[in-house]
Amino acid sequence: MLQLALFSLVITMATAITINKCCGADEVLVPGFTCLKTTIQPTAWLPPDVNTSRNTNLQIGAKPQCQGRQHFVFTDDSELFDVTEDGRLILYDEYSERNTSFRDSSFCFDNLLIPGRQLLNIILLCPCTTETCIRKCCLSGSSLDEHQRCRSDDEAIFQHPSVKDREYFQLNGLPQCPDGTAYLLNSTPSKNPLQYWFLNDGRVDCEEFKEPIPVQEYCWDVTKVKNGSSSLNLLYCKRWEKRTDRRLFYGVMLLIDSTFLSATLIVYAVLPELRTGLHARHLMAHTASFLVAYLVLGIGQLLPEIAYVFCLQIAFIIQFAFLAAFFWLNVMCIDIAWAFSGLRPPQGSALERDHKKFILYSVYAWGTAGLISVITAVVEFVPGLADDSPFKPNFGRRSCWFEKPAATLAYFYGPMAFLILANLILFLYTAARIISVRRDTAILNSAGNTSGSATNKEKQRLVLYVKLFCLMGLTWITEIISWAVGGADYYWYITDVVNMLRAVFIFVIFCCKRSVLNLLRARLPCSGVKRIMHSKSGTSFSVPTSSLKLTTSFKMSTRRLSQET
């Protein structure tokens, strides 16, 4: 009799089904798939369609571990699921016309607390323990817009065309990136969009990825833009992007450029004779701006993974530094035009005038570049301002730069093109004034007046600025054209390399001159003797280092240097 009772107990326990509640007795689920204690009176966490009249084994706080691959099933539609007599969950898929079965250890029931303090009955399912999963960004009836938001769409597709004949369980939700930032594979409509494909284990791959991306860090969907065009797209975590040979090459070139810019600044820093004029300060500010821009841009090219906050900082620094460099070039053009314009300089001695002008120029160059960056930041961060506008920068959305061409034009290439045009006009004006001054000087010389050294000095400075303008203007014009025209990357490799050699050219123009080399050679000890070269005769003589003074020939070299720079 006892054996029969034990046998009946074993049979009863074997036929009992397990029902799991995800959270504790006084807890509910929140959208982040975590449990939260709540004071809201909980509703029945078990759907009414689940039959509990049979032998049931209730497990409280039995949430399965999905490892970022969980799936919500809303139980308000009883036609989508069923719980069998042995406790398994069956999902009915009207799109793929197949039913999927899951054992009781892979799902649980509970209430979901959503904004508005509303409770919904849901099933939290971990389907990927037994099924191969892929992830769609939005629910059925929705598609993804260009700002990575799900929008209602009557034409939205539920199943990816490439997996119609393959059995995948489709999750819904955005990628779960470690830094919280996801990137669209094709951020704008293109005739040749980047292609991706699903592997047999549910991961997704692309030529741009260093290795296939797991299901928790990507999602696919249709992307619709304002003009109505749509395309199959992929939203993924940037850390899976491989660093191409092109990025590596550009990063190394930019760091080499930074070395030459640093060398230019060092030469001007160690030689006080080069800093005798106001224009030397302009050149140092211009060079320092480019140094910061090239250094940060090069680091950004070489880093394999960039956090979102750091990405924002890179974008703003690059924008400000490049614009500041162009405004300082514009300052040089304004200053040389001012010298020939006949306008009265500020009051005071020559040193005081230069100081006042430098402060004025600094406010203009740094301030205007900073103002453009502030406007960019306001449009980027103020909620509700230009959210759906092509002029919103969207730094970090696709890369550490502007996402849309309109924003790039408005906040970067547009001001740059305006400054290039303004510099050209100022140079033409200055050249016309020099011709006029030369005519007047010729008349004075014929009358016996030989004063023209100041004009010659300004002419030499103009020649240097023209070289710098040609270097900066022409190379950046090709940069703007390549950005506007687009096309394959290899179309612009030559112009890109020339553009990245700007720093070398700046170093050659301003530092690789005989007068500068003579000054550097004079400061380098060579067996207790320094050698001073005469730039006109080409002869040299030696004097002991301890007795080296500012001799007449050294003063002549310094005067010639100030005229050349």
Coordinates of C-alpha atoms in Angstrom, one line a residue:
M1 CA 0.0 0.0 0.0
L2 CA 2.9 2.4 0.9
Q3 CA 4.6 1.5 -2.4
L4 CA 1.5 2.4 -4.3
A5 CA 1.2 5.8 -2.6
L6 CA 4.9 6.6 -3.4
F7 CA 4.4 5.5 -7.0
S8 CA 1.3 7.8 -7.3
L9 CA 3.3 10.7 -5.8
V10 CA 6.1 10.2 -8.3
I11 CA 3.6 10.1 -11.2
T12 CA 1.9 13.3 -9.9
M13 CA 5.3 15.1 -9.7
A14 CA 6.3 13.9 -13.1
T15 CA 3.2 15.2 -14.7
A16 CA 3.2 18.6 -13.0
I17 CA 4.1 21.5 -15.2
T18 CA 6.5 24.3 -14.2
I19 CA 5.3 27.9 -14.4
N20 CA 8.0 30.5 -13.9
K21 CA 7.5 34.1 -12.6
C22 CA 10.4 36.3 -13.8
C23 CA 10.7 38.5 -10.7
G24 CA 10.1 38.3 -7.0
A25 CA 6.6 38.3 -5.5
D26 CA 6.5 42.1 -5.1
E27 CA 8.5 43.0 -8.2
V28 CA 7.7 43.6 -11.9
L29 CA 9.8 43.8 -15.0
V30 CA 10.9 47.1 -16.6
P31 CA 11.9 47.6 -20.3
G32 CA 15.6 47.1 -19.5
F33 CA 14.7 43.5 -18.7
T34 CA 15.5 44.0 -15.0
C35 CA 13.2 43.5 -11.9
L36 CA 12.0 46.5 -9.9
K37 CA 10.0 46.7 -6.6
T38 CA 6.8 48.6 -7.1
T39 CA 4.0 50.1 -5.0
I40 CA 1.6 49.7 -7.8
Q41 CA -1.0 47.0 -7.1
P42 CA 0.1 44.2 -9.4
T43 CA -2.4 42.6 -11.7
A44 CA -2.5 38.8 -12.2
W45 CA 0.9 38.1 -13.7
L46 CA -0.2 34.8 -15.3
P47 CA -2.4 35.2 -18.5
P48 CA -5.9 33.9 -18.0
D49 CA -5.5 31.6 -21.0
V50 CA -2.9 29.5 -19.2
N51 CA -4.6 26.6 -17.5
T52 CA -3.5 26.3 -13.8
S53 CA -6.1 23.7 -12.8
R54 CA -3.6 21.0 -13.6
N55 CA -0.7 20.2 -11.3
T56 CA 1.6 23.2 -11.4
N57 CA 5.0 23.9 -9.9
L58 CA 5.2 27.7 -9.4
Q59 CA 8.8 29.1 -9.5
I60 CA 9.1 32.7 -8.2
G61 CA 12.1 34.8 -9.4
A62 CA 13.0 32.3 -12.1
K63 CA 14.1 34.7 -14.9
P64 CA 16.2 32.9 -17.5
Q65 CA 19.6 34.4 -18.5
C66 CA 19.2 35.5 -22.1
Q67 CA 22.6 37.3 -22.5
G68 CA 21.2 40.2 -24.5
R69 CA 19.0 38.0 -26.7
Q70 CA 15.7 38.2 -24.9
H71 CA 12.3 38.5 -26.6
F72 CA 9.0 39.9 -25.3
V73 CA 5.7 38.2 -26.1
F74 CA 2.6 40.3 -25.2
T75 CA 0.0 37.9 -23.9
D76 CA -3.1 40.1 -24.8
D77 CA -3.3 38.2 -28.1
S78 CA -3.9 34.6 -27.1
E79 CA -3.8 33.4 -30.7
L80 CA 0.0 34.0 -30.8
F81 CA 1.0 31.5 -28.2
D82 CA -0.1 28.4 -26.2
V83 CA 1.2 26.5 -23.2
T84 CA 1.0 22.8 -23.7
E85 CA 0.1 20.1 -21.1
D86 CA 3.8 19.4 -20.5
G87 CA 4.6 23.1 -19.9
R88 CA 6.2 24.0 -23.2
L89 CA 5.5 27.3 -24.9
I90 CA 4.4 27.3 -28.5
L91 CA 4.6 30.5 -30.6
Y92 CA 2.5 30.7 -33.8
D93 CA 4.2 32.7 -36.5
E94 CA 1.8 33.9 -39.2
Y95 CA 4.6 35.3 -41.4
S96 CA 6.8 32.2 -41.6
E97 CA 3.9 29.8 -41.2
R98 CA 5.8 27.7 -38.7
N99 CA 5.3 27.0 -35.0
T100 CA 8.2 27.1 -32.6
S101 CA 8.3 25.2 -29.3
F102 CA 10.3 26.2 -26.2
R103 CA 10.9 24.3 -23.0
D104 CA 9.9 25.8 -19.7
S105 CA 13.4 26.8 -18.6
S106 CA 13.7 29.3 -21.5
F107 CA 10.7 31.6 -20.6
C108 CA 8.9 33.2 -17.7
F109 CA 5.7 35.2 -17.1
D110 CA 5.3 38.5 -15.4
N111 CA 4.0 42.1 -15.5
L112 CA 5.9 44.7 -17.5
L113 CA 5.9 48.3 -16.1
I114 CA 5.9 50.8 -19.0
P115 CA 5.9 54.7 -18.9
G116 CA 2.7 56.0 -17.5
R117 CA 2.8 53.4 -14.7
Q118 CA 0.8 50.9 -16.8
L119 CA 1.2 47.2 -16.3
L120 CA 1.1 44.7 -19.1
N121 CA 1.2 40.9 -19.1
I122 CA 4.2 39.6 -21.0
I123 CA 6.3 36.5 -21.6
L124 CA 10.0 37.0 -21.4
L125 CA 11.5 34.4 -23.7
C126 CA 15.1 33.3 -24.4
P127 CA 14.7 31.7 -27.8
C128 CA 18.3 31.7 -28.8
T129 CA 19.2 28.8 -26.5
T130 CA 17.5 26.4 -28.9
E131 CA 16.9 28.5 -32.0
T132 CA 19.1 30.4 -34.4
C133 CA 18.2 34.1 -34.0
I134 CA 18.5 37.3 -36.0
R135 CA 17.3 40.7 -34.9
K136 CA 14.9 43.2 -36.5
C137 CA 15.0 46.8 -35.2
C138 CA 11.3 47.6 -35.2
L139 CA 8.1 45.6 -34.6
S140 CA 5.9 44.5 -37.5
G141 CA 4.2 47.5 -39.1
S142 CA 7.2 49.8 -38.5
S143 CA 10.4 50.7 -40.2
L144 CA 13.5 52.6 -39.2
D145 CA 14.0 56.3 -40.2
E146 CA 17.3 58.0 -40.9
H147 CA 17.5 59.1 -37.2
Q148 CA 17.3 55.5 -35.9
R149 CA 13.8 55.7 -34.7
C150 CA 10.9 53.3 -35.4
R151 CA 8.0 54.8 -37.4
S152 CA 4.7 53.3 -38.3
D153 CA 4.9 52.1 -41.9
D154 CA 2.1 50.3 -43.8
E155 CA 4.6 49.1 -46.3
A156 CA 7.1 47.7 -43.8
I157 CA 8.3 44.2 -44.3
F158 CA 8.5 41.7 -41.4
Q159 CA 11.0 39.2 -42.8
H160 CA 14.3 39.8 -44.5
P161 CA 14.2 38.7 -48.2
S162 CA 17.5 36.8 -47.8
V163 CA 16.2 34.5 -45.1
K164 CA 12.8 33.4 -46.5
D165 CA 14.0 29.9 -47.0
R166 CA 16.0 29.6 -43.8
E167 CA 14.6 29.0 -40.3
Y168 CA 15.6 31.9 -38.0
F169 CA 13.8 33.2 -34.9
Q170 CA 13.5 36.9 -35.3
L171 CA 14.1 39.1 -32.2
N172 CA 13.0 42.7 -32.1
G173 CA 14.9 45.7 -30.6
L174 CA 17.9 48.0 -31.1
P175 CA 21.5 46.8 -30.7
Q176 CA 22.9 46.7 -27.2
C177 CA 26.2 48.4 -27.7
P178 CA 28.7 48.7 -24.8
D179 CA 29.1 52.5 -25.4
G180 CA 25.4 53.0 -26.1
T181 CA 26.0 54.1 -29.7
A182 CA 24.9 52.3 -32.9
Y183 CA 25.7 53.2 -36.5
L184 CA 23.8 52.8 -39.7
L185 CA 25.7 50.8 -42.3
N186 CA 24.3 53.1 -45.1
S187 CA 23.5 56.4 -43.6
T188 CA 22.3 58.0 -46.8
P189 CA 20.7 56.6 -50.0
S190 CA 23.4 55.4 -52.3
K191 CA 23.5 53.8 -55.8
N192 CA 26.0 51.3 -54.4
P193 CA 25.1 50.6 -50.8
L194 CA 27.3 48.4 -48.6
Q195 CA 26.0 44.9 -48.5
Y196 CA 25.6 42.5 -45.6
W197 CA 24.6 38.9 -45.1
F198 CA 23.5 36.5 -42.4
L199 CA 25.5 33.5 -41.4
N200 CA 24.1 30.2 -40.4
D201 CA 24.5 30.9 -36.7
G202 CA 22.6 34.2 -36.9
R203 CA 25.6 36.5 -36.9
V204 CA 25.8 39.2 -39.6
D205 CA 28.9 39.9 -41.8
C206 CA 30.0 42.7 -44.1
E207 CA 33.3 43.6 -45.9
E208 CA 33.5 46.6 -43.5
F209 CA 33.5 44.4 -40.4
K210 CA 36.6 42.9 -38.8
E211 CA 34.6 39.9 -37.9
P212 CA 30.9 38.8 -37.9
I213 CA 28.6 40.7 -35.4
P214 CA 26.6 38.7 -32.8
V215 CA 22.9 39.1 -32.7
Q216 CA 22.8 41.3 -29.6
E217 CA 24.9 44.0 -31.3
Y218 CA 23.0 44.5 -34.6
C219 CA 19.5 44.7 -36.0
W220 CA 18.3 44.9 -39.6
D221 CA 15.3 46.9 -41.0
V222 CA 14.1 49.0 -43.8
T223 CA 15.3 52.6 -43.6
K224 CA 13.0 55.3 -45.0
V225 CA 14.1 58.8 -45.7
K226 CA 12.1 62.0 -46.3
N227 CA 12.0 61.7 -50.1
G228 CA 10.2 58.4 -49.7
S229 CA 13.1 56.2 -50.9
S230 CA 13.8 53.1 -48.8
S231 CA 16.5 50.4 -48.5
L232 CA 17.4 47.4 -46.5
N233 CA 19.8 48.6 -43.8
L234 CA 21.8 47.5 -40.8
L235 CA 22.2 49.2 -37.5
Y236 CA 25.3 47.9 -35.6
C237 CA 27.8 48.7 -32.9
K238 CA 30.9 50.5 -34.3
R239 CA 33.4 48.5 -32.4
W240 CA 33.0 45.7 -35.0
E241 CA 34.2 48.0 -37.9
K242 CA 37.6 47.1 -39.1
R243 CA 40.3 49.6 -39.5
T244 CA 41.0 49.7 -43.2
D245 CA 44.5 50.1 -44.7
R246 CA 43.3 53.5 -46.0
R247 CA 42.5 54.7 -42.5
L248 CA 45.8 53.4 -41.2
F249 CA 47.7 55.1 -44.1
Y250 CA 45.9 58.4 -43.6
G251 CA 46.4 58.2 -39.8
V252 CA 50.1 57.7 -40.2
M253 CA 50.4 60.5 -42.8
L254 CA 48.5 62.9 -40.5
L255 CA 50.8 62.2 -37.6
I256 CA 53.8 62.8 -39.9
D257 CA 52.2 66.1 -40.8
S258 CA 51.9 66.9 -37.1
T259 CA 55.6 66.3 -36.7
F260 CA 56.4 68.9 -39.4
L261 CA 54.0 71.4 -37.9
S262 CA 55.6 70.8 -34.5
A263 CA 59.0 71.4 -36.0
T264 CA 57.8 74.7 -37.6
L265 CA 56.5 75.9 -34.2
I266 CA 59.8 74.8 -32.5
V267 CA 61.9 76.7 -35.0
Y268 CA 60.0 79.9 -34.4
A269 CA 60.0 79.3 -30.7
V270 CA 63.8 78.9 -30.4
L271 CA 64.7 81.7 -32.7
P272 CA 63.5 85.1 -31.3
E273 CA 64.7 86.7 -34.5
L274 CA 61.8 85.1 -36.4
R275 CA 59.3 86.6 -34.0
T276 CA 60.2 90.2 -34.5
G277 CA 57.1 91.0 -36.6
L278 CA 53.3 90.7 -36.0
H279 CA 53.1 88.3 -39.0
A280 CA 55.2 85.7 -37.1
R281 CA 52.5 85.5 -34.4
H282 CA 49.9 85.0 -37.1
L283 CA 51.9 82.2 -38.6
M284 CA 52.4 80.5 -35.3
A285 CA 48.7 80.7 -34.4
H286 CA 47.8 79.4 -37.9
T287 CA 50.3 76.5 -37.6
A288 CA 49.2 75.7 -34.0
S289 CA 45.6 75.4 -35.2
F290 CA 46.6 73.0 -37.9
L291 CA 48.7 71.0 -35.5
V292 CA 45.8 70.4 -33.2
A293 CA 43.5 69.5 -36.1
Y294 CA 45.9 67.1 -37.7
L295 CA 46.9 65.5 -34.5
V296 CA 43.3 64.8 -33.3
L297 CA 42.3 63.7 -36.8
G298 CA 45.2 61.3 -37.1
I299 CA 44.5 59.8 -33.6
G300 CA 40.8 59.3 -34.6
Q301 CA 41.9 57.5 -37.8
L302 CA 44.1 55.1 -35.9
L303 CA 41.9 54.3 -32.9
P304 CA 40.0 51.0 -33.6
E305 CA 37.2 51.9 -31.2
I306 CA 36.0 55.3 -30.0
A307 CA 33.5 55.9 -27.3
Y308 CA 30.6 58.2 -28.1
V309 CA 31.6 61.0 -25.8
F310 CA 35.2 60.9 -27.1
C311 CA 33.8 60.8 -30.6
L312 CA 31.9 64.1 -29.9
Q313 CA 35.0 65.7 -28.6
I314 CA 37.0 64.7 -31.6
A315 CA 34.4 66.1 -34.0
F316 CA 34.2 69.5 -32.3
I317 CA 38.0 69.9 -31.9
I318 CA 38.6 69.1 -35.6
Q319 CA 35.9 71.5 -36.7
F320 CA 37.1 74.3 -34.5
A321 CA 40.9 73.8 -35.2
F322 CA 40.5 73.7 -39.0
L323 CA 38.2 76.7 -39.1
A324 CA 40.6 78.6 -36.8
A325 CA 43.5 77.8 -39.1
F326 CA 41.6 79.2 -42.0
F327 CA 40.5 82.3 -40.1
W328 CA 44.2 83.0 -39.2
L329 CA 45.1 82.7 -42.9
N330 CA 42.4 85.2 -43.5
V331 CA 44.0 87.4 -40.8
M332 CA 47.3 87.3 -42.7
C333 CA 45.5 88.4 -45.9
I334 CA 43.7 91.2 -44.0
D335 CA 46.9 92.4 -42.4
I336 CA 48.9 92.6 -45.6
A337 CA 45.9 94.4 -47.4
W338 CA 45.8 96.8 -44.4
A339 CA 49.5 97.6 -44.8
F340 CA 48.9 98.8 -48.4
S341 CA 45.4 100.3 -47.9
G342 CA 46.4 103.6 -46.5
L343 CA 44.2 103.2 -43.4
R344 CA 45.5 104.6 -40.2
P345 CA 47.0 102.0 -37.8
P346 CA 46.1 102.0 -34.0
Q347 CA 47.6 104.7 -31.9
G348 CA 50.8 104.1 -29.9
S349 CA 54.3 102.9 -30.5
A350 CA 55.1 100.1 -33.0
L351 CA 55.1 97.5 -30.3
E352 CA 51.8 98.8 -28.8
R353 CA 50.2 98.9 -32.3
D354 CA 51.2 95.3 -33.0
H355 CA 49.8 94.2 -29.6
K356 CA 46.5 95.9 -30.2
K357 CA 46.2 94.4 -33.6
F358 CA 47.0 90.9 -32.4
I359 CA 44.3 91.1 -29.8
L360 CA 41.9 92.3 -32.4
Y361 CA 42.9 89.6 -34.8
S362 CA 42.7 86.9 -32.1
V363 CA 39.2 87.9 -31.1
Y364 CA 38.2 87.6 -34.8
A365 CA 40.0 84.3 -35.6
W366 CA 39.4 82.3 -32.4
G367 CA 36.1 84.0 -31.7
T368 CA 34.5 83.4 -35.1
A369 CA 35.7 79.8 -35.2
G370 CA 34.4 79.3 -31.7
L371 CA 31.0 80.9 -32.6
I372 CA 30.5 78.5 -35.4
S373 CA 31.3 75.6 -33.1
V374 CA 28.8 76.9 -30.5
I375 CA 26.1 77.2 -33.1
T376 CA 26.9 73.6 -34.2
A377 CA 26.7 72.5 -30.6
V378 CA 23.3 74.2 -30.0
V379 CA 21.8 72.6 -33.1
E380 CA 23.3 69.2 -32.0
F381 CA 22.2 69.2 -28.4
V382 CA 19.1 71.3 -27.9
P383 CA 16.1 69.0 -27.9
G384 CA 13.5 69.6 -30.5
L385 CA 15.7 71.9 -32.5
A386 CA 16.3 70.6 -36.1
D387 CA 15.7 67.0 -35.0
D388 CA 14.6 65.9 -38.5
S389 CA 16.6 68.6 -40.4
P390 CA 19.6 67.8 -42.7
F391 CA 21.4 70.6 -40.9
K392 CA 21.6 68.7 -37.6
P393 CA 25.2 67.6 -37.2
N394 CA 24.5 64.1 -35.7
F395 CA 28.1 63.7 -34.6
G396 CA 28.7 60.0 -33.7
R397 CA 25.8 58.7 -35.7
R398 CA 27.8 57.3 -38.5
S399 CA 31.3 58.5 -37.6
C400 CA 33.0 61.2 -35.6
W401 CA 31.9 63.8 -38.1
F402 CA 28.8 65.4 -39.7
E403 CA 26.3 62.8 -40.9
K404 CA 24.6 64.8 -43.7
P405 CA 26.2 66.8 -46.6
A406 CA 24.0 69.8 -45.8
A407 CA 25.4 70.0 -42.2
T408 CA 29.0 69.6 -43.5
L409 CA 28.4 72.5 -45.9
A410 CA 26.8 74.7 -43.4
Y411 CA 29.2 74.3 -40.5
F412 CA 32.5 73.5 -42.2
Y413 CA 33.0 73.6 -46.0
G414 CA 30.8 76.6 -46.4
P415 CA 32.7 79.0 -44.1
M416 CA 35.9 77.5 -45.5
A417 CA 34.9 78.3 -49.1
F418 CA 33.9 81.8 -48.2
L419 CA 37.3 82.4 -46.6
I420 CA 39.1 81.1 -49.6
L421 CA 37.2 83.5 -51.8
A422 CA 37.7 86.4 -49.4
N423 CA 41.5 85.7 -49.3
L424 CA 41.6 85.7 -53.1
I425 CA 39.9 89.1 -53.3
L426 CA 42.2 90.5 -50.6
F427 CA 45.3 89.3 -52.6
L428 CA 44.0 90.8 -55.8
Y429 CA 43.4 94.1 -54.0
T430 CA 46.9 94.0 -52.4
A431 CA 48.5 93.2 -55.7
A432 CA 46.8 96.2 -57.3
R433 CA 47.9 98.4 -54.5
I434 CA 51.5 97.2 -54.8
I435 CA 51.5 98.1 -58.5
S436 CA 50.2 101.6 -57.6
V437 CA 52.8 102.0 -54.9
R438 CA 55.6 100.8 -57.2
R439 CA 54.6 103.4 -59.8
D440 CA 54.7 106.1 -57.2
T441 CA 58.1 104.8 -55.9
A442 CA 59.5 104.8 -59.4
I443 CA 58.6 108.5 -59.7
L444 CA 60.2 109.3 -56.3
N445 CA 63.4 107.4 -57.2
S446 CA 63.7 109.3 -60.5
A447 CA 63.6 112.4 -58.4
G448 CA 66.4 111.2 -56.2
N449 CA 64.4 109.7 -53.3
T450 CA 65.5 106.1 -52.6
S451 CA 63.1 105.3 -49.7
G452 CA 61.3 102.0 -50.6
S453 CA 62.6 99.5 -48.1
A454 CA 59.3 99.3 -46.3
T455 CA 57.5 98.6 -49.6
N456 CA 60.0 95.9 -50.5
K457 CA 59.6 94.3 -47.1
E458 CA 55.8 94.1 -47.5
K459 CA 56.2 92.8 -51.0
Q460 CA 58.4 89.9 -49.7
R461 CA 55.8 89.2 -47.1
L462 CA 53.1 89.2 -49.7
V463 CA 55.1 86.6 -51.8
L464 CA 55.2 84.3 -48.7
Y465 CA 51.5 84.7 -48.1
V466 CA 50.7 84.0 -51.7
K467 CA 52.7 80.8 -51.5
L468 CA 50.8 79.9 -48.3
F469 CA 47.4 80.8 -49.9
C470 CA 48.2 78.7 -53.0
L471 CA 49.1 75.8 -50.7
M472 CA 46.1 76.1 -48.5
G473 CA 43.5 77.4 -51.0
L474 CA 44.2 75.1 -54.0
T475 CA 44.6 72.0 -51.9
W476 CA 41.4 72.7 -49.9
I477 CA 39.5 73.5 -53.1
T478 CA 40.3 70.0 -54.3
E479 CA 39.2 68.7 -50.9
I480 CA 35.8 70.5 -51.2
I481 CA 35.4 69.3 -54.8
S482 CA 36.1 65.7 -53.8
W483 CA 33.6 65.9 -51.0
A484 CA 30.9 67.5 -53.3
V485 CA 31.5 65.1 -56.3
G486 CA 32.0 61.9 -54.3
G487 CA 32.8 58.8 -56.2
A488 CA 35.1 55.9 -55.4
D489 CA 37.8 56.6 -52.8
Y490 CA 40.6 55.8 -55.3
Y491 CA 39.6 58.7 -57.5
W492 CA 41.0 61.1 -54.9
Y493 CA 44.0 59.2 -53.5
I494 CA 46.5 61.6 -55.2
T495 CA 44.7 64.8 -54.1
D496 CA 44.3 63.3 -50.6
V497 CA 48.1 62.6 -50.4
V498 CA 48.9 66.2 -51.6
N499 CA 46.5 67.6 -49.1
M500 CA 48.1 65.7 -46.3
L501 CA 51.6 67.0 -47.3
R502 CA 50.5 70.6 -46.5
A503 CA 52.5 70.5 -43.3
V504 CA 55.7 69.5 -45.2
F505 CA 55.2 72.4 -47.6
I506 CA 54.6 74.9 -44.7
F507 CA 57.8 73.7 -43.1
V508 CA 59.8 74.1 -46.3
I509 CA 58.4 77.6 -47.1
F510 CA 59.0 79.1 -43.7
C511 CA 61.9 77.1 -42.2
C512 CA 64.0 75.8 -45.0
K513 CA 65.5 79.2 -46.0
R514 CA 69.2 80.0 -45.9
S515 CA 68.7 82.8 -43.3
V516 CA 66.8 80.5 -41.0
L517 CA 69.3 77.7 -41.4
N518 CA 72.1 80.2 -40.6
L519 CA 70.4 81.2 -37.4
L520 CA 69.9 77.6 -36.4
R521 CA 73.5 76.8 -37.3
A522 CA 74.7 79.7 -35.2
R523 CA 73.0 78.2 -32.1
L524 CA 74.4 74.7 -32.5
P525 CA 77.8 74.1 -30.9
C526 CA 80.4 72.6 -33.2
S527 CA 83.7 71.9 -31.4
G528 CA 83.5 75.2 -29.6
V529 CA 83.1 77.1 -32.8
K530 CA 80.0 78.5 -34.6
R531 CA 80.0 79.3 -38.3
I532 CA 78.2 82.3 -39.7
M533 CA 77.4 82.3 -43.4
H534 CA 77.2 85.5 -45.5
S535 CA 74.1 85.0 -47.7
K536 CA 75.4 87.4 -50.4
S537 CA 79.1 86.4 -50.8
G538 CA 78.7 82.8 -49.8
T539 CA 82.0 83.0 -47.7
S540 CA 82.3 82.0 -44.1
F541 CA 84.5 82.7 -41.1
S542 CA 84.8 81.2 -37.6
V543 CA 85.0 82.8 -34.2
P544 CA 85.1 81.3 -30.7
T545 CA 81.7 80.5 -29.2
S546 CA 82.5 82.4 -26.0
S547 CA 83.2 85.6 -27.9
L548 CA 80.3 85.4 -30.4
K549 CA 78.4 88.7 -30.5
L550 CA 75.9 90.4 -32.7
T551 CA 78.5 91.5 -35.3
T552 CA 77.6 93.7 -38.2
S553 CA 77.3 90.7 -40.6
F554 CA 74.9 89.0 -38.1
K555 CA 72.8 92.1 -37.9
M556 CA 72.7 92.2 -41.7
S557 CA 71.5 88.6 -41.8
T558 CA 68.8 89.4 -39.2
R559 CA 67.6 92.4 -41.3
R560 CA 67.4 90.2 -44.4
L561 CA 65.5 87.5 -42.4
S562 CA 62.9 90.1 -41.2
Q563 CA 62.4 91.2 -44.8
E564 CA 61.9 87.7 -46.0
T565 CA 59.4 86.6 -43.3

